[in-house]
Every structure is written in C-alpha cells, then in structure tokens.
Coordinates of C-alpha atoms in Angstrom, one line a residue:
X1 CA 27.4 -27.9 5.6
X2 CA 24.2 -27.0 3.7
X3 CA 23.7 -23.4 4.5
X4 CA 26.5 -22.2 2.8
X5 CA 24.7 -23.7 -0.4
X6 CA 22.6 -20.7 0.4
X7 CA 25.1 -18.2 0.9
X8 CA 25.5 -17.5 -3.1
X9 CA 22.3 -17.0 -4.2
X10 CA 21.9 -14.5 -0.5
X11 CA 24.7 -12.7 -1.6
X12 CA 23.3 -12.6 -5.0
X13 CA 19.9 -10.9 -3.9
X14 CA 21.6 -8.7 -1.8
X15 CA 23.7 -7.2 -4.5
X16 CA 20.4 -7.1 -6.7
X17 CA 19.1 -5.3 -3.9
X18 CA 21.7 -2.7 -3.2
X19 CA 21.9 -2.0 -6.9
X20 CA 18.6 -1.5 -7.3
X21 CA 18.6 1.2 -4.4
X22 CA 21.8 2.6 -6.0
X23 CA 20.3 3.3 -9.4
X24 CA 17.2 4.9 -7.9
X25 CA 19.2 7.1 -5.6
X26 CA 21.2 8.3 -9.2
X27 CA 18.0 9.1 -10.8
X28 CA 16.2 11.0 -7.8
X29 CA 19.5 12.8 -7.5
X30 CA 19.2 13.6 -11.1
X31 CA 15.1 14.6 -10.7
X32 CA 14.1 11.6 -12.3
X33 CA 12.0 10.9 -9.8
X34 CA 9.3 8.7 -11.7
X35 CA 11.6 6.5 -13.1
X36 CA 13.4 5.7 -9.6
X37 CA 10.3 4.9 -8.3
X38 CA 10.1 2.5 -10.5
X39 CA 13.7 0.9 -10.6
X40 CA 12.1 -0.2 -6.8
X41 CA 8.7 -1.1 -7.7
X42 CA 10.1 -3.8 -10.4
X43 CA 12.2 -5.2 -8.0
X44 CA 9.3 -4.9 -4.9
X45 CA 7.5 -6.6 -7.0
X46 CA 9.9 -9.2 -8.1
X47 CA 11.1 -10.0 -4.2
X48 CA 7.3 -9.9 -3.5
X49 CA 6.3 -12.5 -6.2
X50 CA 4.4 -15.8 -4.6
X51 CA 4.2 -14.5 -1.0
X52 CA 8.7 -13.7 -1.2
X53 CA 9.7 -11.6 1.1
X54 CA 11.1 -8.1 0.2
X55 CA 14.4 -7.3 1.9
X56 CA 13.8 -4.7 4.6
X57 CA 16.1 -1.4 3.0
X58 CA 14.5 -2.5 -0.1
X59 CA 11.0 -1.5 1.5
X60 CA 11.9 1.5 3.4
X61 CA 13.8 3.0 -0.2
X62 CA 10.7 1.8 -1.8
X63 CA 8.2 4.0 0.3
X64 CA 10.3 7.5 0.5
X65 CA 10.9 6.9 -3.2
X66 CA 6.8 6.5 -3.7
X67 CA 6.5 10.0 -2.4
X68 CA 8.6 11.3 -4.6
X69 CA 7.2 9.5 -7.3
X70 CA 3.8 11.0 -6.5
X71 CA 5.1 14.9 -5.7
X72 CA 6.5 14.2 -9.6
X73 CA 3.6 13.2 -11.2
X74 CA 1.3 15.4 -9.7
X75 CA 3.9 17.9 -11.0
X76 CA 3.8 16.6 -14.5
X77 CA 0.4 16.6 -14.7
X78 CA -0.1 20.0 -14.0
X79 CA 2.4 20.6 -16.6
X80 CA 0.7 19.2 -19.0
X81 CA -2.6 20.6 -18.0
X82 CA -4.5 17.4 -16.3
X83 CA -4.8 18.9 -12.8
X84 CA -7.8 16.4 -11.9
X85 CA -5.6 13.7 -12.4
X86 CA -2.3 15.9 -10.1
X87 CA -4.9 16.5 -7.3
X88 CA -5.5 12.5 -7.5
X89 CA -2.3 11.9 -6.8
X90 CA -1.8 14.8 -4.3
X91 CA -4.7 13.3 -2.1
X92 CA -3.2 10.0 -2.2
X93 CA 0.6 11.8 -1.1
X94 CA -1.4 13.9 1.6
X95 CA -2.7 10.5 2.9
X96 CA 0.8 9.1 3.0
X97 CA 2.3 11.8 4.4
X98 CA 0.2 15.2 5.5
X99 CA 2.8 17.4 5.9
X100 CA 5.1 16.3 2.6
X101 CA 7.1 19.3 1.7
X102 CA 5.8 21.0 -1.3
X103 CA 2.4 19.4 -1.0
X104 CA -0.4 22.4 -0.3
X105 CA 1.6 24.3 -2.6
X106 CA 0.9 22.3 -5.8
X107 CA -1.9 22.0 -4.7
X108 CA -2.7 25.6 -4.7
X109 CA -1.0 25.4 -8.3
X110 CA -2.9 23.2 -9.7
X111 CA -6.3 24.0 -8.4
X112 CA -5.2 27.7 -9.4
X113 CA -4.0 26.7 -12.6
X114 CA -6.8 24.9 -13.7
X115 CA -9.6 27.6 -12.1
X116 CA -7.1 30.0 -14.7
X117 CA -7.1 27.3 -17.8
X118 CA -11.4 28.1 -17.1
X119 CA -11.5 32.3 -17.2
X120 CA -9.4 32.3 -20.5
X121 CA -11.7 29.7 -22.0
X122 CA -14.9 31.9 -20.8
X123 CA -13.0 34.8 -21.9
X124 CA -12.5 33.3 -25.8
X125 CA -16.8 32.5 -25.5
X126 CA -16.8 35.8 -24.2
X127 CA -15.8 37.5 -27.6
X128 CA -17.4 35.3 -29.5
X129 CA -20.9 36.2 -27.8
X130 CA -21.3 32.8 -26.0
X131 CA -22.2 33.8 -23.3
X132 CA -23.9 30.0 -22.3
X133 CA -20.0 28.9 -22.7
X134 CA -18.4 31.6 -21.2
X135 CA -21.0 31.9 -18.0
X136 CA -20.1 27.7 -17.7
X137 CA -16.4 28.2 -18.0
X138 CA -16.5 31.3 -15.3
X139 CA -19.0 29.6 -13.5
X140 CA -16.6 26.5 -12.6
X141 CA -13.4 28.5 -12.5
X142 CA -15.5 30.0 -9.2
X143 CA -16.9 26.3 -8.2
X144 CA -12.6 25.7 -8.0
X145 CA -11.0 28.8 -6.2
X146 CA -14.5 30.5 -4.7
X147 CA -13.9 34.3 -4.6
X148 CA -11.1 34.3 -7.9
X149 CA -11.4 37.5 -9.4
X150 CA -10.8 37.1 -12.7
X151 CA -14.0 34.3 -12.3
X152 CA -15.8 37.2 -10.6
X153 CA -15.4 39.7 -12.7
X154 CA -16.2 37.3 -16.0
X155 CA -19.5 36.7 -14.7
X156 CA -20.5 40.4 -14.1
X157 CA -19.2 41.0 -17.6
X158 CA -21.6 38.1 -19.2
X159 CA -24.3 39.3 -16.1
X160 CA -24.0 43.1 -18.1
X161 CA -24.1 41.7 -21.2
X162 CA -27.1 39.7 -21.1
X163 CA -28.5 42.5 -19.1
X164 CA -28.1 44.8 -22.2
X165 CA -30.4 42.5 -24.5
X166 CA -34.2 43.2 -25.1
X167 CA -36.6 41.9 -22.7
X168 CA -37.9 39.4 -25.6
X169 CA -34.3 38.5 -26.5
X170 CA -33.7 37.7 -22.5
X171 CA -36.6 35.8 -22.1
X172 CA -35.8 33.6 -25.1
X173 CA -32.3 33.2 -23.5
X174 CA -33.4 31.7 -20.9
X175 CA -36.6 29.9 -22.1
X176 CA -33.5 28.0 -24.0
X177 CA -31.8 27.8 -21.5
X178 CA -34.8 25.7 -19.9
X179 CA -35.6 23.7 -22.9
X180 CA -31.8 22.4 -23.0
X181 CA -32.8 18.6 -23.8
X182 CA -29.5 17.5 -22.3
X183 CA -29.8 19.3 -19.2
X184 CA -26.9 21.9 -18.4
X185 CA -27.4 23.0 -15.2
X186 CA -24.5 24.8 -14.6
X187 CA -25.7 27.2 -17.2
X188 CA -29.4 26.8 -15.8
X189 CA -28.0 27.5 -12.2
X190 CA -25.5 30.9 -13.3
X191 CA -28.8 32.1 -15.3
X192 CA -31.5 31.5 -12.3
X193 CA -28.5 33.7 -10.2
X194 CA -28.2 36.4 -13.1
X195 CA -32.3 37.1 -12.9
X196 CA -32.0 37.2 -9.0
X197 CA -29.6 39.4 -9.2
X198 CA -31.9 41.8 -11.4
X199 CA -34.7 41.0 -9.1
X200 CA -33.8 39.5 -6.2
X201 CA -38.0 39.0 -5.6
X202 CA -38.4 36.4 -8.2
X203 CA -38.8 33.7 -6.1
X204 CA -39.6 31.1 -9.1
X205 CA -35.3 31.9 -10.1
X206 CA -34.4 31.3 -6.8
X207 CA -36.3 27.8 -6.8
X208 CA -34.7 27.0 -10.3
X209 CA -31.5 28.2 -9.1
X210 CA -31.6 26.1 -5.7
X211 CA -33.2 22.9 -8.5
X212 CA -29.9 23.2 -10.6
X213 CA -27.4 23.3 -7.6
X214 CA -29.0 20.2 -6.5
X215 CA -28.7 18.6 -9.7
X216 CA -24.9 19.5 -10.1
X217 CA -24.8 18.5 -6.8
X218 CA -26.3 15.0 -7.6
X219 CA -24.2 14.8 -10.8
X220 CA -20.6 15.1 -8.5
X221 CA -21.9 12.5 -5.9
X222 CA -23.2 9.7 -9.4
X223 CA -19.4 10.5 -10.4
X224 CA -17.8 9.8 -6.9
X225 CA -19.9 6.7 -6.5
X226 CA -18.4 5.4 -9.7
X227 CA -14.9 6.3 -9.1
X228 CA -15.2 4.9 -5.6
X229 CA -16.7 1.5 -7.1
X230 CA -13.4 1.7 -9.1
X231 CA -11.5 1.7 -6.0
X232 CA -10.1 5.2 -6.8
X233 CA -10.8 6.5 -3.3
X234 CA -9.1 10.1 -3.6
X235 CA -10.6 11.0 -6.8
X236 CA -14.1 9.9 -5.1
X237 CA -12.9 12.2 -1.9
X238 CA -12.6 14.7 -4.3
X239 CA -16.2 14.3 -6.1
X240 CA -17.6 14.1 -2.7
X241 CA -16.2 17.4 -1.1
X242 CA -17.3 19.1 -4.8
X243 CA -21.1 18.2 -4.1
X244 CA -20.9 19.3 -0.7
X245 CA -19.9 22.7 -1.6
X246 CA -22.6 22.7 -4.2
X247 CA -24.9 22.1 -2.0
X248 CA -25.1 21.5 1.7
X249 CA -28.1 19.3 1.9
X250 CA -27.2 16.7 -0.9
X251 CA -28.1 13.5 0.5
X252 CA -25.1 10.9 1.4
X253 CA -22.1 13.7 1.2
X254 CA -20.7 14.0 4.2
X255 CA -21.2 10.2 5.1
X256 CA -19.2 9.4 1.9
X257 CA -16.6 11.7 2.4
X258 CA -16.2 10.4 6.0
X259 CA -16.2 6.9 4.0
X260 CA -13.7 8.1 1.4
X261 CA -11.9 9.4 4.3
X262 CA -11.6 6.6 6.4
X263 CA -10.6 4.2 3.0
X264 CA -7.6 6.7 2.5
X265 CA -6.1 6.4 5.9
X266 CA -7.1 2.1 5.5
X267 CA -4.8 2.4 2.7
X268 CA -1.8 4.9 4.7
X269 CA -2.1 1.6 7.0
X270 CA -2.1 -1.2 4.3
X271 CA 1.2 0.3 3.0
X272 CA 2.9 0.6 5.9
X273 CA 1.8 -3.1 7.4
X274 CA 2.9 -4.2 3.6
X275 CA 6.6 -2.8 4.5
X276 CA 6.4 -4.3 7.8
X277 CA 5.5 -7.7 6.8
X278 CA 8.3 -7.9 3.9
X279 CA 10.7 -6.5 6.4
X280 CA 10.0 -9.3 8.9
X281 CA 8.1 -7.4 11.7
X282 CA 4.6 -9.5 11.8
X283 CA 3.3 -8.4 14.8
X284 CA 3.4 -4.8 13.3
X285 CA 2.0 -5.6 10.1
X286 CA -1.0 -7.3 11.9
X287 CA -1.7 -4.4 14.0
X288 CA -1.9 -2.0 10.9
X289 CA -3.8 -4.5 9.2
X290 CA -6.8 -5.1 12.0
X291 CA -6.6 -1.3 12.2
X292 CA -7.1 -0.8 8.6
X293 CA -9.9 -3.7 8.9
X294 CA -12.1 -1.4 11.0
X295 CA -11.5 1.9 8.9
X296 CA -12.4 0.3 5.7
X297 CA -15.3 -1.1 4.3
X298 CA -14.4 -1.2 0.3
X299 CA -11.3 -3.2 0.8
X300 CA -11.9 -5.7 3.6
X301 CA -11.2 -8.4 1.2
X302 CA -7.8 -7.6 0.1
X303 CA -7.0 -6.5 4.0
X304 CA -7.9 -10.1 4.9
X305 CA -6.3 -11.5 2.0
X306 CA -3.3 -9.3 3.6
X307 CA -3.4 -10.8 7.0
X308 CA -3.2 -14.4 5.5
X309 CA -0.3 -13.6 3.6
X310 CA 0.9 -12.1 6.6
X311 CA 0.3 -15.3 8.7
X312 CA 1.8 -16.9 5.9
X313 CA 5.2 -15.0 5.0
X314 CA 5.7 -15.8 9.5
X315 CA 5.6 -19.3 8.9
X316 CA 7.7 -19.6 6.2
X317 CA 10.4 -17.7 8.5
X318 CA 9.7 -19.6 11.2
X319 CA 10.5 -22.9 8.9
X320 CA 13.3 -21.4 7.8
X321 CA 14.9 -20.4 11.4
X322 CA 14.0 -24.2 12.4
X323 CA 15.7 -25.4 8.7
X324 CA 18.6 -23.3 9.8
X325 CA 18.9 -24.7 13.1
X326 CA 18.4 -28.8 11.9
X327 CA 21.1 -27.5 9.2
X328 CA 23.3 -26.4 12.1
X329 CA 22.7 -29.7 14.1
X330 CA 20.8 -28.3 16.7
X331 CA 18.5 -31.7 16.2
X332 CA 16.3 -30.4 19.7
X333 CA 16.0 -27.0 19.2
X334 CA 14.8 -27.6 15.9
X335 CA 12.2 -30.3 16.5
X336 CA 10.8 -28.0 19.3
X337 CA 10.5 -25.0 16.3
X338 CA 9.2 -27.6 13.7
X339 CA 6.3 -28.7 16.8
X340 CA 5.5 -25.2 17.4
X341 CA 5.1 -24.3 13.8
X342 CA 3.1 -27.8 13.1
X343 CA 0.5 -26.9 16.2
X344 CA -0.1 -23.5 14.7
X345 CA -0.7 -24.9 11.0
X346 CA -2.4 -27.9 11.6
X347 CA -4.0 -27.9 7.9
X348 CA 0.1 -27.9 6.9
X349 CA 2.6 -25.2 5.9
X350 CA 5.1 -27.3 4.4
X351 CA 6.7 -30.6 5.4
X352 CA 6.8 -29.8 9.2
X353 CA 5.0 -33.2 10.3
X354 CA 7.8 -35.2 8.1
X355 CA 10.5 -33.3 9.9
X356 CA 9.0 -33.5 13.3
X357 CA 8.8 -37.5 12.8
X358 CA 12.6 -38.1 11.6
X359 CA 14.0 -35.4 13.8
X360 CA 11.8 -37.0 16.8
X361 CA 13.5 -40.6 15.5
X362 CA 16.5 -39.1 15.5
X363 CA 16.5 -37.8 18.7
X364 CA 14.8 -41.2 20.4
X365 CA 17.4 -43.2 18.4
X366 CA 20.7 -41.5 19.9
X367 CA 19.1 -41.2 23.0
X368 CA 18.8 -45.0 23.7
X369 CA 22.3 -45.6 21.6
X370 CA 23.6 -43.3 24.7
X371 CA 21.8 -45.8 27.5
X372 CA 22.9 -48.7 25.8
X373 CA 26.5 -47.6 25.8
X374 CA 26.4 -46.3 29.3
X375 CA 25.1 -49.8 30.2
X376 CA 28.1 -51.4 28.4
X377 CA 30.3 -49.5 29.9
X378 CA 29.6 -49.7 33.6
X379 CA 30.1 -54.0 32.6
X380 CA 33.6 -52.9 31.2
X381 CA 32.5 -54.0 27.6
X382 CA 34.3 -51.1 26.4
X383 CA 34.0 -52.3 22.5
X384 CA 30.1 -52.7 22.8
X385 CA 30.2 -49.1 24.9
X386 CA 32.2 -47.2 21.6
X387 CA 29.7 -49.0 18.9
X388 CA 26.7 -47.4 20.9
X389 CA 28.1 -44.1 21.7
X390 CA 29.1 -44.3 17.2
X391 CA 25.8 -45.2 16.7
X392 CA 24.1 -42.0 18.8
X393 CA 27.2 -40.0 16.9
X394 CA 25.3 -41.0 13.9
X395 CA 21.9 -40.3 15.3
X396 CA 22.7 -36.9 17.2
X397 CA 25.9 -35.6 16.1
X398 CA 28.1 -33.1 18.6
X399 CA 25.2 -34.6 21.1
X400 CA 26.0 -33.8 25.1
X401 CA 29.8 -35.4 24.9
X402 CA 29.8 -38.3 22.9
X403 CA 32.7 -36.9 20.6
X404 CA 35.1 -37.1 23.9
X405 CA 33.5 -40.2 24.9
X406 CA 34.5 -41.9 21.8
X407 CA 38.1 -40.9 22.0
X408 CA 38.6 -41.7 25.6
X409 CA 37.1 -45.4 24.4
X410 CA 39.5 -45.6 21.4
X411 CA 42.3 -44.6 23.6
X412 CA 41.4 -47.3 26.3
X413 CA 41.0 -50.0 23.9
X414 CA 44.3 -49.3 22.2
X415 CA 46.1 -49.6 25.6
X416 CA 47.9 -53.4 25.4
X417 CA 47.0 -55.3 28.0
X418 CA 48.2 -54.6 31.6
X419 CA 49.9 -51.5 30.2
X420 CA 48.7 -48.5 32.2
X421 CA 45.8 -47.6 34.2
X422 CA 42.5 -50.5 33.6
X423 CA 41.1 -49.5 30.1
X424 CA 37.6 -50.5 31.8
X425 CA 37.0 -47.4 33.4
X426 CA 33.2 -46.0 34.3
X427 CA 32.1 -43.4 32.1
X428 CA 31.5 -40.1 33.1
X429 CA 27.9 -39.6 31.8

C-alpha cells in the first residue's frame, strides 16, 4: 500500500530527531550549554522550514534547552564584562521562566559587577585629579546598585576634594561644567548635588540639579524608544525602569514600561503557542496566540502572521489524516474529511475539491454497481450479478461484503448443472 512509501523517510526524521536531542543532551551534560541550544535550533528550524511541522520532543527539548542557552550567555557575558548585554538576556529568561534557578543571582552579579567595573574606573580619575570622570563613573556605579558603598564613599572623596579648591577655582569648575557644549549631565547633575550639599539654600543648584535629572532621564527613555523600535523589548524594559528611577515625573515611563511589560509576556506566549502548534495541539496555540494579540501592540503582525500559519499547519494535518484514511481504503470516511476540510478552505488548501470529486465518483459508482448486481441476482442472472459486484470491488474495495459476495457467486457458478443446492440463490444484501 502507499503509506509504507512513507514509513522510510518517517523513520528517517525520527532518527534525525532523536539524534539531534542526543547530541544536545551530551553537550549540556558537558556545560556546553550554547552550543546544545543550538544543535536544536538548526534542526527547529530545519523541521519548521515552509510552514513543516517540528516533531513534538523536538519542541519541548528545544524550549528547556533555550533556558539554558540564555542562563549561559548571560553568564558569558558577565565574564567578559558586557553586563548590559547579560541583563538582556536575563530579562528575556525571567519572562520565560520567573523563578529559573540561578536567575536573581546573576543578576545581582552582573548588576554588582558592573556598578564595581564603575568605582575602580572613578577611582583611576580619582588619582589622576579627574574629578569630572571620576564623579561620572561613581555617579553611575550609584544609578546601578543605589546605596553601594564603595560608590558612596567615591563621591564624598571627589565632594572633599573639590571642596578643598579656591572659591575662584570652584566656580570655574563648575562654570565649565555649565558651558560643556556636548552636554554631560551626569556631571552637571553630581555637581548641582555637591553645591547643595555645601549649601543646601542654593535653590538655583537644586533647579539645575532637578534640570539634569530630567535630562538623563529623557536621554534613557530616547534610548528605550529606539531599542524598542528594534524590537528588543527587554533591553527597552531596562531603559525604561532606568528613567524612572532618575526621575519620577519623566513623561511616558511607566506607560512604556507597562508596554515593554506586556510585549515580554506577548512573547512568553508566542513561544509557547509556537511549541504547541509544531507539536500538533492547535487549539492551544490559538489560545496563546489571541492572548498574546491583546498584550501586544509592537508585534501584532507577526502574532497574526502566527495564527495563519497556525490555521494553516491544521489543515495540512487534517489533509493528511484524510490522505491516510483514502490510502487505507476508507473511500467514505475520507470523502467526509476531504468535505469538511474543503468547507473550511473555500479559497483552497490543496487539491481537496479534486479528491472530493473522484472519491464522491467512486463512491456513487460502486454504489450503483452494488444495486445493479443485487437486481441481477434476485432474476437468478448470477454471471451479470458477479460482473457488478467486480465492478463495485473496483470502485469501493473491502466495501460492505462484496469480497464474500463474489466468492459465494464463483462458487455457485462453478457448480455443474443439477449438482447440489440451485446455484440461483438470493443474495443476502
């Protein structure tokens, strides 16, 4: 029969399949968990390729393994001193899974590590008498871990030192600090807070100070805005939160980082419909994906774009249950599957209205070869009777009982005559 034309090339997927999983499962056992994250993801992708469908262990391996893959990376970033780009990827593992093992504690290392990375560089401007670098480098250290000590303590020590200078030499210091062409309002904002600290009545430091916060504060939102028009929706969480803290009242923050918010769980959702639509379970993958509709508003277009593939990947399982079941013989059963799936694509999935029509023939065909034989055989034209009940063989085979119809025929035609019982006998139909 046809199917098992189909049983190689199954069997051949599935080993690729189980393979794959193997392999990744010896390099996360080994801590290579990058690389067997992406030993799945070629293969995901592969199985995925013009709407395929990805085997269902496939997709479940392939989601644990991402988690991995981002606990890793985040890892190797902080290694190698990019902790922007590890709390990226620990946003987007905290949206995947909240309570990952491991996950608020890198995150305390990296943020730590980084607000660290800061006080040594302020320290170096510190002994070289920068004190506009080392005041920026203390000054974000704090912005990162508020209330670090080390960034505490290296802003008194620039505070004292500035302090020491001659009235003339401070108000040149800052009067640069003001005439900075390029703007640095971190420096402009730890200055304004250094003279309210010497005299906390100087309302005209507090209004610069409260002026730079602002501005930082606008700076962080102009970044978010770009990283989120990028489609990088944790590392625009992360702007977002930053101008926040800077300051309070910054217009659009904590709508944005609702937004941001509301895209990262639309994308927890998009991942998990994504696994339940390779692995077969559609009515899943549309709920996640209506769900993930109303959350998002940056990615509405690849969520629909989702739900027809979703629609899509259904039909062609549905054309191949009702292939499998014409392959099997099951003419009826089939042609009722191909007419369901033809009234639900009526702009065409395949070539459902070609099968419907021969299958439909097929059916109408044996079912009249069947009357026309009964007919015969209820005038005792046994002969005529067989030919009709081969032709609906033909038509329909294994139909109702033709199979044993035709043999009891044979049989009574082979009889010589007046041997035996009347070879004319009624049919049983």
């Amino acid at each position: 029969m046809k199917i098992f034309r189909f049983l190689p090339v199954l069997l051949l997927a599935a080993c690729a399949t189980q393979s794959a999983i193997d392999t990744s499962q010896h390099h996360a056992r080994v801590g290579e968990y990058i690389r067997a994250f992406e030993v799945l993801d070629e293969i995901v992708k592969e199985q995925s390729a013009n709407g395929g469908t990805v085997d269902e262990s496939l997709a479940t391996a392939h989601a644990a393994a991402r988690l991995q893959f981002l606990r890793s990376r985040a890892q190797q970033h902080i290694f190698q001193e990019r902790e922007n780009d590890a709390l990226v990827d620990l946003a987007e593992l905290e949206a995947l899974a909240p309570d990952y093992p491991g996950l608020k504690a890198l995150r305390a290392r990296a943020s730590h590590k980084r607000a660290m990375r800061l006080v040594g560089r302020g320290e170096e401007y510190l002994m070289r008498k920068d004190f506009v670098g080392a005041l920026a480098a203390f000054y974000e250290s704090d912005k990162i871990l508020p209330g670090l000590d080390e960034a505490t303590d290296g802003m008194d020590r620039v505070r004292e030192a500035t302090s020491r200078l001659t009235v003339r030499a401070q108000e040149q210091f800052l009067e640069a600090i003001r005439k900075l062409p390029e703007l640095r309002f971190i420096e402009v904002q730890y200055h304004a807070g250094n003279v309210i600290y010497n005299a906390p009545n100087r309302l005209e430091a507090k209004a610069l100070q409260t002026k730079a916060q602002r501005e930082n504060a606008l700076k962080a939102m102009a970044t978010g805005r770009e990283c989120e028009s990028e489609g990088r929706f944790g590392a625009a969480l992360l702007d977002y939160k930053s101008a926040l803290e800077l300051d309070a009242s910054v217009p659009g923050a904590p709508e944005a980082i609702l937004a941001m918010t509301r895209e990262m769980q639309a994308a927890v959702l998009v991942d998990r419909a994504q696994v339940d639509m390779r692995a077969g379970r559609f009515d899943d993958a549309r709920a996640a994906l209506g769900e993930a509709f109303e959350l998002s508003l940056m990615s509405r277009n690849d969520i629909g774009a989702l739900v027809l593939q979703t629609k899509k990947l259904e039909g062609e399982k549905r054309y191949q249950n009702a292939r499998d079941l014409e392959v099997l013989g099951k003419k009826s059963e089939a042609l009722a599957a191909f007419e369901a799936l033809a009234k639900d694509w009526p702009e065409g999935l395949s070539d459902e209205q070609a099968r419907v029509s021969a299958l439909r023939g097929d059916i109408e065909g044996a079912g009249k070869e069947w009357t026309d034989a009964e007919a015969a055989e209820a005038a005792s034209d046994l002969p005529k009777a067989l030919d009709h009940y081969t032709n609906s063989e033909r038509y329909y085979p294994n139909w109702r009982d033709g199979k044993a119809r035709i043999v009891r025929l044979r049989e009574a035609i082979a009889k010589p005559p007046g041997g035996g019982e009347n070879g004319g006998g009624q049919g049983n139909g």
